[in-house]
Tab-separated table of C-alpha atoms and ligand atoms in Angstrom:
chain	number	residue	atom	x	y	z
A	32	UNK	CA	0.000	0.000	0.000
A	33	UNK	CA	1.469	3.438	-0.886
A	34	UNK	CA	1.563	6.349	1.482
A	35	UNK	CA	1.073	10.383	-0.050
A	36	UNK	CA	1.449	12.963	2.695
A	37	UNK	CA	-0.097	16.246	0.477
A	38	UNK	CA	1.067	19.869	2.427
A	39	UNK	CA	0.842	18.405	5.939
A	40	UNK	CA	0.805	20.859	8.869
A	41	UNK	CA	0.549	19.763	12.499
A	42	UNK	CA	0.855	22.334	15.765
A	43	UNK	CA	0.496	22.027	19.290
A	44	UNK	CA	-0.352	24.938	20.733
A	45	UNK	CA	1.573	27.707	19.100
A	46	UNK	CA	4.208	25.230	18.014
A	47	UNK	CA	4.271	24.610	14.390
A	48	UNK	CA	5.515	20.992	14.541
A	49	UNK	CA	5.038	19.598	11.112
A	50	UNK	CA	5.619	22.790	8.109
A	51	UNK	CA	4.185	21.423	4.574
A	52	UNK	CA	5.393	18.224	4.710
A	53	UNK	CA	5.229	16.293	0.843
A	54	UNK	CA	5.974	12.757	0.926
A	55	UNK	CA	5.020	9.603	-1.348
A	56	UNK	CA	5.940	6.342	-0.051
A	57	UNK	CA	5.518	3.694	-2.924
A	58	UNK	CA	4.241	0.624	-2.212
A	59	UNK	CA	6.680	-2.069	-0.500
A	60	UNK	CA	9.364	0.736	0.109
A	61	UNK	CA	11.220	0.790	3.754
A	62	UNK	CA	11.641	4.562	4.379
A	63	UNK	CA	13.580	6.239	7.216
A	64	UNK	CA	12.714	9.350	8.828
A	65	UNK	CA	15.915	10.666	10.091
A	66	UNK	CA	16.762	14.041	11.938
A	67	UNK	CA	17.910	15.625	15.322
A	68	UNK	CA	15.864	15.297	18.827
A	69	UNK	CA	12.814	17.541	18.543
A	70	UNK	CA	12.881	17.781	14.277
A	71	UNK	CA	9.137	15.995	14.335
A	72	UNK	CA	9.725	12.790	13.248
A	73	UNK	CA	7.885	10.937	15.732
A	74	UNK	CA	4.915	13.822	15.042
A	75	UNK	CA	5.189	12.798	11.656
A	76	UNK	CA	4.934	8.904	12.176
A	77	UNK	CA	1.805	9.747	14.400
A	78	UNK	CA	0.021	11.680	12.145
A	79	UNK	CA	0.452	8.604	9.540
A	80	UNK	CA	-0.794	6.052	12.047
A	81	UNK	CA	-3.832	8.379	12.956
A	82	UNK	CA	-2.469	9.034	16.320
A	83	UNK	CA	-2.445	12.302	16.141
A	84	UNK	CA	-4.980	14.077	13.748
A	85	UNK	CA	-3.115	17.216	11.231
A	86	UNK	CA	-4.260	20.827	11.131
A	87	UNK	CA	-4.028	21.037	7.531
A	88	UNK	CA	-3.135	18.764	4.614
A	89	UNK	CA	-4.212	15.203	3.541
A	90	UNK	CA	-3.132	11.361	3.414
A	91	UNK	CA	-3.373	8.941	0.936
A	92	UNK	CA	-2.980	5.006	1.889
A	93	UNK	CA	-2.949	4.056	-1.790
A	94	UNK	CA	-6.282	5.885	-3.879
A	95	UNK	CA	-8.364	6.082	0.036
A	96	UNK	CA	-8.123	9.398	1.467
A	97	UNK	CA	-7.329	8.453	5.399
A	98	UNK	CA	-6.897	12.007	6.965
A	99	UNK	CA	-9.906	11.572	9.338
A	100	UNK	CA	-10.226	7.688	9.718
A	101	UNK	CA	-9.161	7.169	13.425
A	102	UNK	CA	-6.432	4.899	13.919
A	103	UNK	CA	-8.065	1.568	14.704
A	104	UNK	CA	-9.571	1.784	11.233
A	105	UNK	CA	-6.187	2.566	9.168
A	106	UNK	CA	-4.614	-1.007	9.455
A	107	UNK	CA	-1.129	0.401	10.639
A	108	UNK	CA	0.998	-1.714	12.776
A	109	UNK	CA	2.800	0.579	15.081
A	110	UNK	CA	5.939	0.005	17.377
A	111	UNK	CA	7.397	2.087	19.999
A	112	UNK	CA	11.285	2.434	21.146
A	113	UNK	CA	9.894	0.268	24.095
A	114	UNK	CA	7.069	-1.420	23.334
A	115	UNK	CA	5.345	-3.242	26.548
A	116	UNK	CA	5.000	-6.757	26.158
A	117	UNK	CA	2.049	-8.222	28.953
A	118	UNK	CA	4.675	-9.831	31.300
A	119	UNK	CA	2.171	-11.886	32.668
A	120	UNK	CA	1.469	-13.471	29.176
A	121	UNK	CA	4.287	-15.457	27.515
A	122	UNK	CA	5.741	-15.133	24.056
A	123	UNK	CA	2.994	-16.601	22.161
A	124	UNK	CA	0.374	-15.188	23.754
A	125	UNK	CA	1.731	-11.799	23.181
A	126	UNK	CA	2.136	-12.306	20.018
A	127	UNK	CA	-1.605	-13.938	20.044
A	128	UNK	CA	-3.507	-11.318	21.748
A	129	UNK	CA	-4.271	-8.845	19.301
A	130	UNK	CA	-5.725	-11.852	17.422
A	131	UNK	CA	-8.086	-12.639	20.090
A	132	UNK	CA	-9.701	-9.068	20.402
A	133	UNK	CA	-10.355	-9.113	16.946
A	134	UNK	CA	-14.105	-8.134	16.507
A	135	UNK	CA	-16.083	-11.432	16.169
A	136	UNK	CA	-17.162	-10.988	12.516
A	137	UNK	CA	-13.470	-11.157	11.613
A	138	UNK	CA	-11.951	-12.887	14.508
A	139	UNK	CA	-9.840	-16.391	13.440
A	140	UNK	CA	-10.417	-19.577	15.053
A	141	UNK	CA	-8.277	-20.642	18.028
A	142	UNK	CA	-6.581	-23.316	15.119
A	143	UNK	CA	-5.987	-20.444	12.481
A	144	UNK	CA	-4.449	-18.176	15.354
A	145	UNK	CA	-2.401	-20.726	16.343
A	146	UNK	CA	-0.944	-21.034	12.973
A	147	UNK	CA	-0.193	-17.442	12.665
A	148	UNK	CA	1.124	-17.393	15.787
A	149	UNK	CA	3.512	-20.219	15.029
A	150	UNK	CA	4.054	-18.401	11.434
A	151	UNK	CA	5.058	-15.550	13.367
A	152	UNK	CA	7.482	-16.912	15.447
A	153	UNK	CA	9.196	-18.673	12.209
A	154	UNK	CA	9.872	-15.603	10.861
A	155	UNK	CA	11.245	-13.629	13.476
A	156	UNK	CA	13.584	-16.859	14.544
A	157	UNK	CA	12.210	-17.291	17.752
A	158	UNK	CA	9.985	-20.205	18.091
A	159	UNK	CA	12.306	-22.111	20.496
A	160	UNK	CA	10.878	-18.868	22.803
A	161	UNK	CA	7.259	-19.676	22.609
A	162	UNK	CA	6.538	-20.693	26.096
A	163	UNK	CA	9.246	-17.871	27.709
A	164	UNK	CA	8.057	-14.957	29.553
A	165	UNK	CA	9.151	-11.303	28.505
A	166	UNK	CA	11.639	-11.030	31.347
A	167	UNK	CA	13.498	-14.273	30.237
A	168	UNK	CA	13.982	-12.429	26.566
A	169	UNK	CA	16.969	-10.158	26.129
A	170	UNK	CA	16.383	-6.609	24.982
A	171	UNK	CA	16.923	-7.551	21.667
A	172	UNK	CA	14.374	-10.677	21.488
A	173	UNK	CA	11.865	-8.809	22.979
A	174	UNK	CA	11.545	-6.017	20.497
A	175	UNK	CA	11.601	-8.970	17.613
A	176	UNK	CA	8.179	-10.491	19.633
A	177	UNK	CA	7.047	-6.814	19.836
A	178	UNK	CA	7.437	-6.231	16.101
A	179	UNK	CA	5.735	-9.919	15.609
A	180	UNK	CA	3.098	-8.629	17.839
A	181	UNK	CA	1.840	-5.489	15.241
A	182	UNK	CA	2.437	-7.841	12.516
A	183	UNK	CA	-0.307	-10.267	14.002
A	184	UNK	CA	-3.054	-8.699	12.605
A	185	UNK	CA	-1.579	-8.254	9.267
A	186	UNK	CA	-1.084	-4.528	8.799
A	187	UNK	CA	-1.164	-2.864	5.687
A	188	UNK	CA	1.695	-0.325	6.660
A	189	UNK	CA	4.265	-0.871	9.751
A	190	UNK	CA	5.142	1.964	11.305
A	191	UNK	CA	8.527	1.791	13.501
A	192	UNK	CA	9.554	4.267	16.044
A	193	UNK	CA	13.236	4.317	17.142
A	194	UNK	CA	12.792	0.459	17.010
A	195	UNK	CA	15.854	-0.295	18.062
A	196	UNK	CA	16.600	2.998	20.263
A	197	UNK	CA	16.768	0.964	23.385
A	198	UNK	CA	19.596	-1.169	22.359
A	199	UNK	CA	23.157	-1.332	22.945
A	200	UNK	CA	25.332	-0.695	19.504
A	201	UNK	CA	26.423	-4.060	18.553
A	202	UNK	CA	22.702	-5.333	19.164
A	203	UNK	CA	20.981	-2.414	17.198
A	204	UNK	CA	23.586	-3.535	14.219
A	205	UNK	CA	22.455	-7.171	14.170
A	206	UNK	CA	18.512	-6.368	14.457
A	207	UNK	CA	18.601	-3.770	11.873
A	208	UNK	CA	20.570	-5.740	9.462
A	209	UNK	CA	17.411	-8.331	10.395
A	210	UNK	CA	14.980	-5.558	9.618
A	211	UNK	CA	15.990	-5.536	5.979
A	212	UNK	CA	15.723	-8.830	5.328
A	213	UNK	CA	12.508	-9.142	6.857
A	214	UNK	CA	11.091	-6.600	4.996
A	215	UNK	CA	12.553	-8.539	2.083
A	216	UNK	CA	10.354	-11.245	3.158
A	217	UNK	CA	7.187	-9.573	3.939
A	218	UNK	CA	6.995	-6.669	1.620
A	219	UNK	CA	5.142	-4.222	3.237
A	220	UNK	CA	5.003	-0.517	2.786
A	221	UNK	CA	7.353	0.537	6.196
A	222	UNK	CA	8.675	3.781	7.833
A	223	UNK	CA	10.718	3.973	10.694
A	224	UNK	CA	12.129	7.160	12.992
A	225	UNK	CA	16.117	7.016	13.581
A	226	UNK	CA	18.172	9.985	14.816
A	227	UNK	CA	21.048	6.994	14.029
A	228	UNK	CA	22.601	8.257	10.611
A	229	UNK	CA	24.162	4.350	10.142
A	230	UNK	CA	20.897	3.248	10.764
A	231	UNK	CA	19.390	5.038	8.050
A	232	UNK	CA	22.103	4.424	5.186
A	233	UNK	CA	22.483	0.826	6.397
A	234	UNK	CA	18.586	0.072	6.221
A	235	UNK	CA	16.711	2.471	4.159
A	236	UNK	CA	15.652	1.994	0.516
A	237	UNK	CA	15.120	6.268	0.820
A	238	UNK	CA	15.641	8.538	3.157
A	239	UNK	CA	13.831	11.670	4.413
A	240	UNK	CA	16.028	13.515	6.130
A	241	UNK	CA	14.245	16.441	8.703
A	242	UNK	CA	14.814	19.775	10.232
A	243	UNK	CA	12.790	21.989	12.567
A	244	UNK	CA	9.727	20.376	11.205
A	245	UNK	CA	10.781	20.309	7.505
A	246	UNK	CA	11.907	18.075	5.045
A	247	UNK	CA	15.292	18.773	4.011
A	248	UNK	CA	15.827	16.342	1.644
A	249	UNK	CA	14.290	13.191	0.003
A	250	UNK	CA	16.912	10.405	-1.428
A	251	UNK	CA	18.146	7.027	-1.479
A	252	UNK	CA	21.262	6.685	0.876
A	253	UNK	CA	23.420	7.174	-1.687
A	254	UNK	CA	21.967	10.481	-2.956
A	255	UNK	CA	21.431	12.169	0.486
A	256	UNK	CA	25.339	11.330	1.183
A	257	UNK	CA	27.030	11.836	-2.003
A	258	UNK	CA	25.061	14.942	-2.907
A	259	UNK	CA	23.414	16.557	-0.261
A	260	UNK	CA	20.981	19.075	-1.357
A	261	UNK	CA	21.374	21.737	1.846
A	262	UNK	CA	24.518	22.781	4.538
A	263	UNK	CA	22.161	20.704	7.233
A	264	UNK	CA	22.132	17.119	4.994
A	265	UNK	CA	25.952	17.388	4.555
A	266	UNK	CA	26.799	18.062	8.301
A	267	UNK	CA	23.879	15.637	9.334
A	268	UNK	CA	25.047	12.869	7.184
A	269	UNK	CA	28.598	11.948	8.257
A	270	UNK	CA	31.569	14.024	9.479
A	271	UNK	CA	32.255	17.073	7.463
A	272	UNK	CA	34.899	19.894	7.660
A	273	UNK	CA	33.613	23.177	7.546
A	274	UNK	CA	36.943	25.601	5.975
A	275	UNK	CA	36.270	29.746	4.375
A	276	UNK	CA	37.277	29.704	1.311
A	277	UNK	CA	37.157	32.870	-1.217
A	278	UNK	CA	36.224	33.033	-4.497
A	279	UNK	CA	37.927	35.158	-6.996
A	280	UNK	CA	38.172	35.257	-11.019
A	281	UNK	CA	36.234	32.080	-11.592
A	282	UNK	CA	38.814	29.969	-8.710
A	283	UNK	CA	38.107	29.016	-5.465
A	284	UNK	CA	41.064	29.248	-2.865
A	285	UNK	CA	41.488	28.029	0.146
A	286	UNK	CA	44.735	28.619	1.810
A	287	UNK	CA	47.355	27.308	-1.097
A	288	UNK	CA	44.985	25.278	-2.540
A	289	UNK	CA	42.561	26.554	-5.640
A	290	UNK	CA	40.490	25.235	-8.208
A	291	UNK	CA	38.845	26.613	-11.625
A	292	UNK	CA	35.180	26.947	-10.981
A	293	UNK	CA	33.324	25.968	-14.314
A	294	UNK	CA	32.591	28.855	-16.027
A	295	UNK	CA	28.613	28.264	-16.891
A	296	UNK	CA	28.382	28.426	-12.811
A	297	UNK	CA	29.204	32.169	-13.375
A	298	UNK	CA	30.044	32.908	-9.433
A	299	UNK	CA	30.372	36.339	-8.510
A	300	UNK	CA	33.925	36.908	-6.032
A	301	UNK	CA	32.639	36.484	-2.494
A	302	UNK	CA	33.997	34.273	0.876
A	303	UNK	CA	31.910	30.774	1.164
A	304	UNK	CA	32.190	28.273	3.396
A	305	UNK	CA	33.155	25.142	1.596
A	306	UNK	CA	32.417	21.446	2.957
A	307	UNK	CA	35.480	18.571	2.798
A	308	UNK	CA	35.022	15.103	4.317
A	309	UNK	CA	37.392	13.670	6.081
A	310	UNK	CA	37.952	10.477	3.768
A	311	UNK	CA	38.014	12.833	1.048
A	312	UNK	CA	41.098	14.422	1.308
A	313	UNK	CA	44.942	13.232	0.483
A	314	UNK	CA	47.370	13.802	2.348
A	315	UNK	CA	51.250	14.049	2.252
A	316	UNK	CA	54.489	14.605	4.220
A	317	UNK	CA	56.371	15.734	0.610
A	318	UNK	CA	55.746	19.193	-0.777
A	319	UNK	CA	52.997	18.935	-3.373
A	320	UNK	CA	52.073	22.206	-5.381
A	321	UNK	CA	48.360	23.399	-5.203
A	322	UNK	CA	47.592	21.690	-1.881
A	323	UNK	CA	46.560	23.467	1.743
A	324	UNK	CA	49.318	23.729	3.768
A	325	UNK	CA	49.056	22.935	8.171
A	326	UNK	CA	50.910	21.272	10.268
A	327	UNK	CA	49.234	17.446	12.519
A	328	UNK	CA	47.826	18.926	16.058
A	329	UNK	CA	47.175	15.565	17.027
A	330	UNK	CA	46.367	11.750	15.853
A	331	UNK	CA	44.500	8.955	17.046
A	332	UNK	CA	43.231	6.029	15.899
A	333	UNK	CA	40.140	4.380	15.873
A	334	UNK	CA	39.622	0.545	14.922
A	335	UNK	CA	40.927	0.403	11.355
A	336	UNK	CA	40.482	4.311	10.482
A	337	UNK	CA	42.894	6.944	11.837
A	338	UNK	CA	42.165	10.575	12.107
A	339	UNK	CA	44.320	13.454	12.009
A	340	UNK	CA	43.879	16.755	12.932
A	341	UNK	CA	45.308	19.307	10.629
A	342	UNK	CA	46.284	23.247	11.895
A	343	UNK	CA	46.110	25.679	9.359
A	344	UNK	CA	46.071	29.423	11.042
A	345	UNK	CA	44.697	30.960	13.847
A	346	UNK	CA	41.696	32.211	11.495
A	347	UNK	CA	40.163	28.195	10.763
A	348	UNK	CA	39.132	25.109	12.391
A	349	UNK	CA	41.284	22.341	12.395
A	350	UNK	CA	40.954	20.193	9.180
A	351	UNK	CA	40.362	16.525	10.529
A	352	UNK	CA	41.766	13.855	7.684
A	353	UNK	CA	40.810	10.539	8.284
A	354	UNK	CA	42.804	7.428	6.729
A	355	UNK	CA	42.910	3.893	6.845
A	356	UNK	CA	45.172	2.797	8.807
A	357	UNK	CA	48.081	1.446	6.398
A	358	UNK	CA	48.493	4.379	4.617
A	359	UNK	CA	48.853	6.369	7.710
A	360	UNK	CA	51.321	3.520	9.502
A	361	UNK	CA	53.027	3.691	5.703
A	362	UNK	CA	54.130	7.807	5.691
A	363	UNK	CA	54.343	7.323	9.448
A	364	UNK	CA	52.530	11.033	10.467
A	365	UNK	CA	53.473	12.470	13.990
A	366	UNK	CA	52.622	15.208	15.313
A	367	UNK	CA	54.404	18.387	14.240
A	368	UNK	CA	54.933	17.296	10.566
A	369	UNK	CA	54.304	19.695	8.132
A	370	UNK	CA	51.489	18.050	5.179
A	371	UNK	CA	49.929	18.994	2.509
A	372	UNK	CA	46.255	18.547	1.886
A	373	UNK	CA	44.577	18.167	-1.851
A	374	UNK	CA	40.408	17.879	-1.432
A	375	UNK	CA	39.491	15.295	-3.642
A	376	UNK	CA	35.760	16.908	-3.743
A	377	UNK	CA	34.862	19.549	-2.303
A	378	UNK	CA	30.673	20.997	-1.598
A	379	UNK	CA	29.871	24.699	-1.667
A	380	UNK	CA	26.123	26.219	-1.375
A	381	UNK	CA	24.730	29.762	-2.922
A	382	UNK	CA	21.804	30.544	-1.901
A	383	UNK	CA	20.292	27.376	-1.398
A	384	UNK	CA	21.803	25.723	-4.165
A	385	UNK	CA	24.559	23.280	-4.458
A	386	UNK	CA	27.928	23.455	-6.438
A	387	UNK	CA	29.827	20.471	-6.166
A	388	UNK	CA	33.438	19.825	-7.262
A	389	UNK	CA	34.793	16.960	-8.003
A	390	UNK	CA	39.242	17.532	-8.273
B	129	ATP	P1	13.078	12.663	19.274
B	129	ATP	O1	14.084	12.081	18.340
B	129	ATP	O2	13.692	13.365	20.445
B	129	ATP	O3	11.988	11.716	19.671
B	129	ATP	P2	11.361	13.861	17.245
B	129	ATP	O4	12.065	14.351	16.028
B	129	ATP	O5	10.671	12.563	17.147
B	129	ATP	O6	12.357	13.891	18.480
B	129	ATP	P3	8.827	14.917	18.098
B	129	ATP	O7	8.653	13.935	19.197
B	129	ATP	O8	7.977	14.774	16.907
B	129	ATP	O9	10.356	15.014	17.651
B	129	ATP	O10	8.616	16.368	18.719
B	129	ATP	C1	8.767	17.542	17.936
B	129	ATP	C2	8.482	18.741	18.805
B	129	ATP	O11	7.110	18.756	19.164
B	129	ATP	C3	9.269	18.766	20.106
B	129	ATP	O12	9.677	20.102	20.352
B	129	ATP	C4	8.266	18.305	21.139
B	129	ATP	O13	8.541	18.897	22.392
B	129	ATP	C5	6.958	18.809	20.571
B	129	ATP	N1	5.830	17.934	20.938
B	129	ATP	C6	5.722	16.626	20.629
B	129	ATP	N2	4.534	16.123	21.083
B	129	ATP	C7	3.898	17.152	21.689
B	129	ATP	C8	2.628	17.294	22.357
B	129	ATP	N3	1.796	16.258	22.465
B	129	ATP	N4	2.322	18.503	22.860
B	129	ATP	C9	3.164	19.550	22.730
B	129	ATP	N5	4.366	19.508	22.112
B	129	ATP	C10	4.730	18.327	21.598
């Protein structure tokens, strides 16, 4: 089932939470909502499910209009960070219980709700739980029986909300990497919230990526990454370096370093602030022409990346290079060495608009 979101606007009081949000969700798709604390994502995901109702604006689930319908009537499966399982109940009859308060017209019998139950179970790998009570399950198990739980009464759209928030890292890497496949298996129109930038690239088949209550960007993971349409997306979205640069006769310079702007860009001279990432820079002990000049402030590494931070003057921020870790044992940096940095791409944006470089 397909999801349109048409000029959505939510407040609470005052507070204008949700600002002409535009979103079409195609059938089958796994979208993320990503963004800070307090963006609106979990407004968002509410107004979808019905929990909330929106000031202005409609929603689509495929060709029905929905705006009004009240939640128990949308067929949305929705999942908190920490979803309460009945601890009094085990596995299976969580799982089971939304079955049994079915209204009686559509109710299963107690053999066909065994079945699903059992289904159920199969697919989230934990039948060999069935019998276990909610405080014998780790963390981890007990959000799969949760998410088993709103699939139960086969949803037409799953709604996730910081599934996996709860979780401890290594955990939240294994279950969303189970996610995907899942949704592989059941193919069913899902969105989830994640503040988790990993999260989101790892899982997402797009991503909407939000900021004080707007949409910033729409994209797969590779296009929200690779060419992020606003300042926000490319800080967001993995580490950036944030250097002034100046424009002047069609180049842009930073420190020693320049580089012809294409001419049908037609920039006028004027300072910008230009956006390097880390693994996008090269780096060298030997004089190289064209290149920003600094000196290492400091090293560490970190599993099998290394990062070093690179002075320049007084006037910038220190340029952090990151490297894998046998080319920076190979030119053996310390710190006090003198290197020279060449941006392999580089992002600028005028007025709202992106210029990208590739060197
Ligand atoms: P987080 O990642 O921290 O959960 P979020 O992006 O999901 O944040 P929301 O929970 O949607 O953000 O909240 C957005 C803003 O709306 C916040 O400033 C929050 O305080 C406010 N807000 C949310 N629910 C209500 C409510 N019921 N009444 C008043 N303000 C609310």
């Amino acid at each position: 089932m397909s999801i349109a979101l048409n000029n959505i606007n939510k407040y609470f009081g005052n507070f204008h939470v949700l600002k002409n949000i535009n979103l079409k969700v195609e059938n089958n798709e796994l979208v993320a909502l990503l963004g800070p604390s307090g963006c609106g994502k979990t407004s968002l995901l509410r107004v979808i499910a019905g929990l909330e109702m929106v000031d202005k604006g409609e929603i689509f689930f495929g060709q029905h209009e929905v705006t009004s319908v009240p939640i128990a009537k949308r067929k949305v499966g929705f999942m908190y960070q920490q979803y309460a399982l009945f601890r009094h109940m085990t596995v299976f009859d969580n799982i089971a219980f939304g079955l049994h308060i079915q209204p009686r017209a559509i109710r299963k019998s107690r053999q066909q709700i065994k079945e699903k139950v059992q289904q159920l179970l199969s697919l989230i790998q934990l039948e060999w739980l069935a019998m276990a009570y909610p405080e014998q399950l780790s963390g981890g198990q007990k959000q799969r029986v949760a998410l088993a739980r709103c699939l139960a009464i086969d949803p037409a759209i799953l709604l996730l909300d910081e599934p996996f928030g709860a979780l401890d890292a290594q955990v939240r890497k294994t279950l969303r990497r189970w996610l995907r496949d899942l949704h592989q298996t059941i193919h069913l129109t899902s969105i989830f919230v994640t503040h988790d930038q990993d999260e989101a690239l790892d899982v997402a088949d797009r991503i909407v990526v939000m900021n004080q209550g707007k949409i910033e960007q729409i994209g797969t993971p590779v296009q929200v990454y690779q060419q992020p349409k606003t300042p926000f997306v490319t800080q967001f979205l993995g580490d950036v370096n944030i250097v002034h640069g100046i424009i002047e006769n069609g180049k842009l310079r930073i420190n020693n370093f320049w580089q012809i702007i294409s001419p049908e860009d037609n920039l006028p001279d004027q300072d910008v602030m230009v956006y390097i990432r880390p693994h996008e820079i090269n780096i060298s002990k030997s004089y190289t022409d064209n290149t920003i000049i600094g000196t290492i402030h400091y090293l560490h590494s970190s599993g099998p990346v290394y990062y070093l931070d690179v002075f320049i003057s007084d006037d910038d921020p220190i340029i952090e290079v990151m490297l894998i870790q046998q080319q920076a044992l190979k030119y053996q940096f310390a710190i006090g060495d003198t290197v020279y940095l060449k941006p392999e791409s580089v992002h600028i944006f005028m007025q709202e608009q992106l210029i990208e470089f590739m060197i």
